[in-house]
């Protein structure tokens, strides 16, 4: 509490714009994304989304409007369907299957013994690349207006990184986004870059 992680940070991000957020480890990039999701609230100042202080919204409201993909994807001991929909039973199977194909996991799903009903054993039953693509599918299924990509394509093999890059291009189409990165090449599609 005595030492600020972020101080004197102020910026605007217009609808449909992509912001690249660069900085060294420990510079506050991920802290900023956690503030957006209200994992914690700012001690001073405010984060405003569409002019409204984020503290006036519930976490559920924020998470319904903001999608996030990080390099560490949490998978549950649950079915493929439940992992993709985060247990939302209102999403039709046809839509889930279409999104899975769109992110490049159609063949993977076809190999699953029970399709969408196949039980995943947390992160141990999929590769890091597959987990990343599943995280992108989650965001596509929720269709949020703001997307945060926090080092979403790091630690991947070249073939999977190519699938991720295609998924990112599709995800950013007509959306507002923040891309957090350590490398300049990761934010090449940003309209503006903040260091």
mmCIF file of C-alpha atoms in Angstrom:
data_model
loop_
_atom_site.group_PDB
_atom_site.id
_atom_site.type_symbol
_atom_site.label_atom_id
_atom_site.label_comp_id
_atom_site.label_asym_id
_atom_site.label_seq_id
_atom_site.Cartn_x
_atom_site.Cartn_y
_atom_site.Cartn_z
ATOM 1 C CA UNK A 1 0.000 0.000 0.000
ATOM 2 C CA UNK A 2 2.907 2.396 0.552
ATOM 3 C CA UNK A 3 4.264 2.006 -2.995
ATOM 4 C CA UNK A 4 2.105 2.708 -6.037
ATOM 5 C CA UNK A 5 2.303 0.225 -8.900
ATOM 6 C CA UNK A 6 0.731 2.744 -11.284
ATOM 7 C CA UNK A 7 0.922 6.512 -10.787
ATOM 8 C CA UNK A 8 -0.127 9.407 -13.006
ATOM 9 C CA UNK A 9 -1.473 7.108 -15.733
ATOM 10 C CA UNK A 10 -4.163 8.645 -17.875
ATOM 11 C CA UNK A 11 -5.335 7.632 -21.335
ATOM 12 C CA UNK A 12 -8.430 7.353 -23.487
ATOM 13 C CA UNK A 13 -9.221 4.472 -25.775
ATOM 14 C CA UNK A 14 -11.889 5.198 -28.370
ATOM 15 C CA UNK A 15 -14.373 2.520 -29.441
ATOM 16 C CA UNK A 16 -12.939 0.285 -32.156
ATOM 17 C CA UNK A 17 -9.342 1.292 -31.404
ATOM 18 C CA UNK A 18 -6.536 -1.095 -30.457
ATOM 19 C CA UNK A 19 -4.025 0.003 -27.820
ATOM 20 C CA UNK A 20 -0.668 -1.711 -27.561
ATOM 21 C CA UNK A 21 0.599 -1.624 -23.990
ATOM 22 C CA UNK A 22 4.349 -2.184 -23.735
ATOM 23 C CA UNK A 23 6.674 -2.215 -20.761
ATOM 24 C CA UNK A 24 9.185 -4.151 -18.757
ATOM 25 C CA UNK A 25 8.212 -6.845 -16.304
ATOM 26 C CA UNK A 26 6.822 -5.166 -13.199
ATOM 27 C CA UNK A 27 5.880 -1.920 -14.946
ATOM 28 C CA UNK A 28 2.143 -2.315 -14.233
ATOM 29 C CA UNK A 29 0.795 -3.668 -17.537
ATOM 30 C CA UNK A 30 -1.038 -6.624 -16.021
ATOM 31 C CA UNK A 31 -2.058 -4.514 -13.023
ATOM 32 C CA UNK A 32 -3.924 -2.225 -15.400
ATOM 33 C CA UNK A 33 -5.838 -5.169 -16.878
ATOM 34 C CA UNK A 34 -6.701 -6.456 -13.403
ATOM 35 C CA UNK A 35 -8.102 -3.044 -12.530
ATOM 36 C CA UNK A 36 -10.349 -3.234 -15.608
ATOM 37 C CA UNK A 37 -11.799 -6.504 -14.302
ATOM 38 C CA UNK A 38 -12.055 -5.176 -10.730
ATOM 39 C CA UNK A 39 -9.832 -7.896 -9.338
ATOM 40 C CA UNK A 40 -9.020 -4.909 -7.174
ATOM 41 C CA UNK A 41 -9.998 -1.253 -7.232
ATOM 42 C CA UNK A 42 -7.696 1.763 -7.570
ATOM 43 C CA UNK A 43 -6.655 3.479 -4.340
ATOM 44 C CA UNK A 44 -7.010 6.839 -6.090
ATOM 45 C CA UNK A 45 -8.267 7.897 -9.472
ATOM 46 C CA UNK A 46 -10.735 5.905 -11.529
ATOM 47 C CA UNK A 47 -11.099 3.569 -14.461
ATOM 48 C CA UNK A 48 -14.010 4.700 -16.583
ATOM 49 C CA UNK A 49 -15.680 2.504 -19.161
ATOM 50 C CA UNK A 50 -17.981 4.399 -21.488
ATOM 51 C CA UNK A 51 -17.790 7.295 -19.015
ATOM 52 C CA UNK A 52 -18.885 5.204 -16.016
ATOM 53 C CA UNK A 53 -16.593 4.478 -13.072
ATOM 54 C CA UNK A 54 -15.877 0.734 -13.167
ATOM 55 C CA UNK A 55 -16.532 0.586 -9.406
ATOM 56 C CA UNK A 56 -20.207 1.266 -10.136
ATOM 57 C CA UNK A 57 -20.483 -1.977 -12.131
ATOM 58 C CA UNK A 58 -20.530 -5.468 -10.721
ATOM 59 C CA UNK A 59 -17.754 -7.865 -11.626
ATOM 60 C CA UNK A 60 -20.306 -9.964 -13.528
ATOM 61 C CA UNK A 61 -21.346 -6.931 -15.604
ATOM 62 C CA UNK A 62 -17.716 -6.102 -16.421
ATOM 63 C CA UNK A 63 -16.826 -9.669 -17.316
ATOM 64 C CA UNK A 64 -19.851 -9.836 -19.602
ATOM 65 C CA UNK A 65 -18.539 -6.842 -21.576
ATOM 66 C CA UNK A 66 -14.791 -7.433 -21.380
ATOM 67 C CA UNK A 67 -13.045 -10.541 -22.661
ATOM 68 C CA UNK A 68 -9.536 -11.501 -21.619
ATOM 69 C CA UNK A 69 -6.982 -13.953 -22.930
ATOM 70 C CA UNK A 70 -3.765 -14.431 -20.970
ATOM 71 C CA UNK A 71 -0.791 -16.723 -21.430
ATOM 72 C CA UNK A 72 -1.998 -18.818 -18.480
ATOM 73 C CA UNK A 73 -5.333 -20.405 -19.363
ATOM 74 C CA UNK A 74 -7.390 -22.022 -16.630
ATOM 75 C CA UNK A 75 -9.217 -25.153 -17.720
ATOM 76 C CA UNK A 76 -11.667 -26.947 -15.468
ATOM 77 C CA UNK A 77 -12.213 -30.629 -14.755
ATOM 78 C CA UNK A 78 -15.369 -30.437 -16.858
ATOM 79 C CA UNK A 79 -16.579 -31.067 -20.403
ATOM 80 C CA UNK A 80 -15.211 -29.289 -23.449
ATOM 81 C CA UNK A 81 -18.591 -27.533 -23.710
ATOM 82 C CA UNK A 82 -18.491 -26.339 -20.087
ATOM 83 C CA UNK A 83 -14.901 -25.150 -20.456
ATOM 84 C CA UNK A 84 -15.790 -23.136 -23.543
ATOM 85 C CA UNK A 85 -19.067 -21.653 -22.300
ATOM 86 C CA UNK A 86 -17.929 -21.275 -18.691
ATOM 87 C CA UNK A 87 -21.007 -23.309 -17.742
ATOM 88 C CA UNK A 88 -23.491 -21.132 -19.669
ATOM 89 C CA UNK A 89 -26.108 -23.634 -20.851
ATOM 90 C CA UNK A 90 -27.835 -21.114 -23.130
ATOM 91 C CA UNK A 91 -25.152 -21.249 -25.849
ATOM 92 C CA UNK A 92 -26.193 -23.700 -28.595
ATOM 93 C CA UNK A 93 -23.866 -26.554 -29.538
ATOM 94 C CA UNK A 94 -23.890 -25.501 -33.199
ATOM 95 C CA UNK A 95 -22.489 -22.077 -32.264
ATOM 96 C CA UNK A 96 -19.840 -23.654 -30.015
ATOM 97 C CA UNK A 97 -18.742 -26.039 -32.774
ATOM 98 C CA UNK A 98 -18.589 -23.204 -35.334
ATOM 99 C CA UNK A 99 -16.402 -21.077 -33.066
ATOM 100 C CA UNK A 100 -14.121 -24.050 -32.338
ATOM 101 C CA UNK A 101 -13.666 -24.525 -36.094
ATOM 102 C CA UNK A 102 -13.084 -20.798 -36.612
ATOM 103 C CA UNK A 103 -10.193 -20.731 -34.122
ATOM 104 C CA UNK A 104 -8.574 -23.772 -35.747
ATOM 105 C CA UNK A 105 -9.576 -26.524 -33.329
ATOM 106 C CA UNK A 106 -12.099 -28.314 -35.548
ATOM 107 C CA UNK A 107 -9.864 -31.362 -36.073
ATOM 108 C CA UNK A 108 -9.034 -31.462 -32.357
ATOM 109 C CA UNK A 109 -12.756 -31.480 -31.441
ATOM 110 C CA UNK A 110 -13.462 -34.175 -34.056
ATOM 111 C CA UNK A 111 -10.861 -36.396 -32.350
ATOM 112 C CA UNK A 112 -12.476 -36.024 -28.924
ATOM 113 C CA UNK A 113 -14.165 -39.338 -28.011
ATOM 114 C CA UNK A 114 -17.417 -37.679 -26.921
ATOM 115 C CA UNK A 115 -17.161 -34.395 -28.810
ATOM 116 C CA UNK A 116 -18.301 -31.453 -26.699
ATOM 117 C CA UNK A 117 -19.178 -33.863 -23.879
ATOM 118 C CA UNK A 118 -15.571 -35.086 -23.559
ATOM 119 C CA UNK A 119 -14.282 -34.450 -20.069
ATOM 120 C CA UNK A 120 -11.088 -32.419 -19.795
ATOM 121 C CA UNK A 121 -8.774 -33.100 -16.894
ATOM 122 C CA UNK A 122 -7.900 -29.462 -16.312
ATOM 123 C CA UNK A 123 -4.841 -28.281 -18.202
ATOM 124 C CA UNK A 124 -3.250 -31.726 -18.383
ATOM 125 C CA UNK A 125 -5.364 -32.946 -21.302
ATOM 126 C CA UNK A 126 -4.508 -30.204 -23.813
ATOM 127 C CA UNK A 127 -1.336 -28.563 -25.069
ATOM 128 C CA UNK A 128 -0.479 -24.949 -24.226
ATOM 129 C CA UNK A 129 -1.436 -23.919 -27.764
ATOM 130 C CA UNK A 130 -4.773 -25.726 -27.627
ATOM 131 C CA UNK A 131 -5.511 -24.098 -24.268
ATOM 132 C CA UNK A 132 -4.781 -20.659 -25.781
ATOM 133 C CA UNK A 133 -7.116 -21.369 -28.699
ATOM 134 C CA UNK A 134 -9.814 -22.572 -26.280
ATOM 135 C CA UNK A 135 -9.430 -19.262 -24.414
ATOM 136 C CA UNK A 136 -9.961 -17.377 -27.685
ATOM 137 C CA UNK A 137 -13.055 -19.483 -28.360
ATOM 138 C CA UNK A 138 -14.416 -18.522 -24.928
ATOM 139 C CA UNK A 139 -14.081 -14.846 -25.795
ATOM 140 C CA UNK A 140 -15.689 -15.305 -29.237
ATOM 141 C CA UNK A 141 -18.654 -17.044 -27.592
ATOM 142 C CA UNK A 142 -19.189 -14.102 -25.201
ATOM 143 C CA UNK A 143 -18.704 -11.502 -27.965
ATOM 144 C CA UNK A 144 -17.549 -8.630 -25.706
ATOM 145 C CA UNK A 145 -16.988 -5.067 -26.878
ATOM 146 C CA UNK A 146 -13.580 -4.781 -25.186
ATOM 147 C CA UNK A 147 -10.900 -7.461 -25.483
ATOM 148 C CA UNK A 148 -7.716 -7.618 -23.414
ATOM 149 C CA UNK A 149 -4.891 -9.800 -24.695
ATOM 150 C CA UNK A 150 -2.230 -10.136 -22.005
ATOM 151 C CA UNK A 151 0.807 -11.831 -23.608
ATOM 152 C CA UNK A 152 -1.718 -14.133 -25.294
ATOM 153 C CA UNK A 153 0.625 -15.479 -27.959
ATOM 154 C CA UNK A 154 3.795 -16.031 -25.975
ATOM 155 C CA UNK A 155 5.314 -19.498 -25.375
ATOM 156 C CA UNK A 156 3.829 -21.111 -28.487
ATOM 157 C CA UNK A 157 5.269 -23.112 -31.359
ATOM 158 C CA UNK A 158 5.259 -21.365 -34.782
ATOM 159 C CA UNK A 159 2.322 -23.363 -36.216
ATOM 160 C CA UNK A 160 0.101 -22.671 -33.215
ATOM 161 C CA UNK A 161 1.239 -19.055 -33.115
ATOM 162 C CA UNK A 162 0.000 -18.695 -36.692
ATOM 163 C CA UNK A 163 -3.448 -19.981 -35.631
ATOM 164 C CA UNK A 164 -3.403 -17.575 -32.675
ATOM 165 C CA UNK A 165 -2.474 -14.660 -34.938
ATOM 166 C CA UNK A 166 -5.420 -15.477 -37.213
ATOM 167 C CA UNK A 167 -7.725 -15.734 -34.169
ATOM 168 C CA UNK A 168 -6.450 -12.363 -32.912
ATOM 169 C CA UNK A 169 -7.132 -10.724 -36.276
ATOM 170 C CA UNK A 170 -10.703 -12.074 -36.236
ATOM 171 C CA UNK A 171 -11.252 -11.171 -32.594
ATOM 172 C CA UNK A 172 -10.097 -7.574 -33.019
ATOM 173 C CA UNK A 173 -12.344 -6.916 -35.999
ATOM 174 C CA UNK A 174 -14.831 -4.199 -34.947
ATOM 175 C CA UNK A 175 -13.809 -4.389 -31.272
ATOM 176 C CA UNK A 176 -11.915 -2.203 -28.854
ATOM 177 C CA UNK A 177 -8.798 -3.900 -27.548
ATOM 178 C CA UNK A 178 -5.769 -3.639 -25.316
ATOM 179 C CA UNK A 179 -2.802 -5.804 -26.261
ATOM 180 C CA UNK A 180 -0.270 -6.207 -23.446
ATOM 181 C CA UNK A 181 3.210 -7.236 -24.528
ATOM 182 C CA UNK A 182 6.920 -7.202 -23.815
ATOM 183 C CA UNK A 183 7.895 -7.176 -27.501
ATOM 184 C CA UNK A 184 7.151 -4.513 -30.082
ATOM 185 C CA UNK A 185 6.289 -7.135 -32.733
ATOM 186 C CA UNK A 186 3.341 -8.365 -30.659
ATOM 187 C CA UNK A 187 1.600 -4.980 -30.858
ATOM 188 C CA UNK A 188 2.122 -4.384 -34.582
ATOM 189 C CA UNK A 189 -1.651 -4.291 -35.179
ATOM 190 C CA UNK A 190 -2.228 -1.544 -32.571
ATOM 191 C CA UNK A 191 -3.555 1.877 -33.568
ATOM 192 C CA UNK A 192 -1.636 3.448 -30.679
ATOM 193 C CA UNK A 193 1.140 2.223 -28.421
ATOM 194 C CA UNK A 194 1.575 3.234 -24.796
ATOM 195 C CA UNK A 195 4.822 2.496 -22.990
#
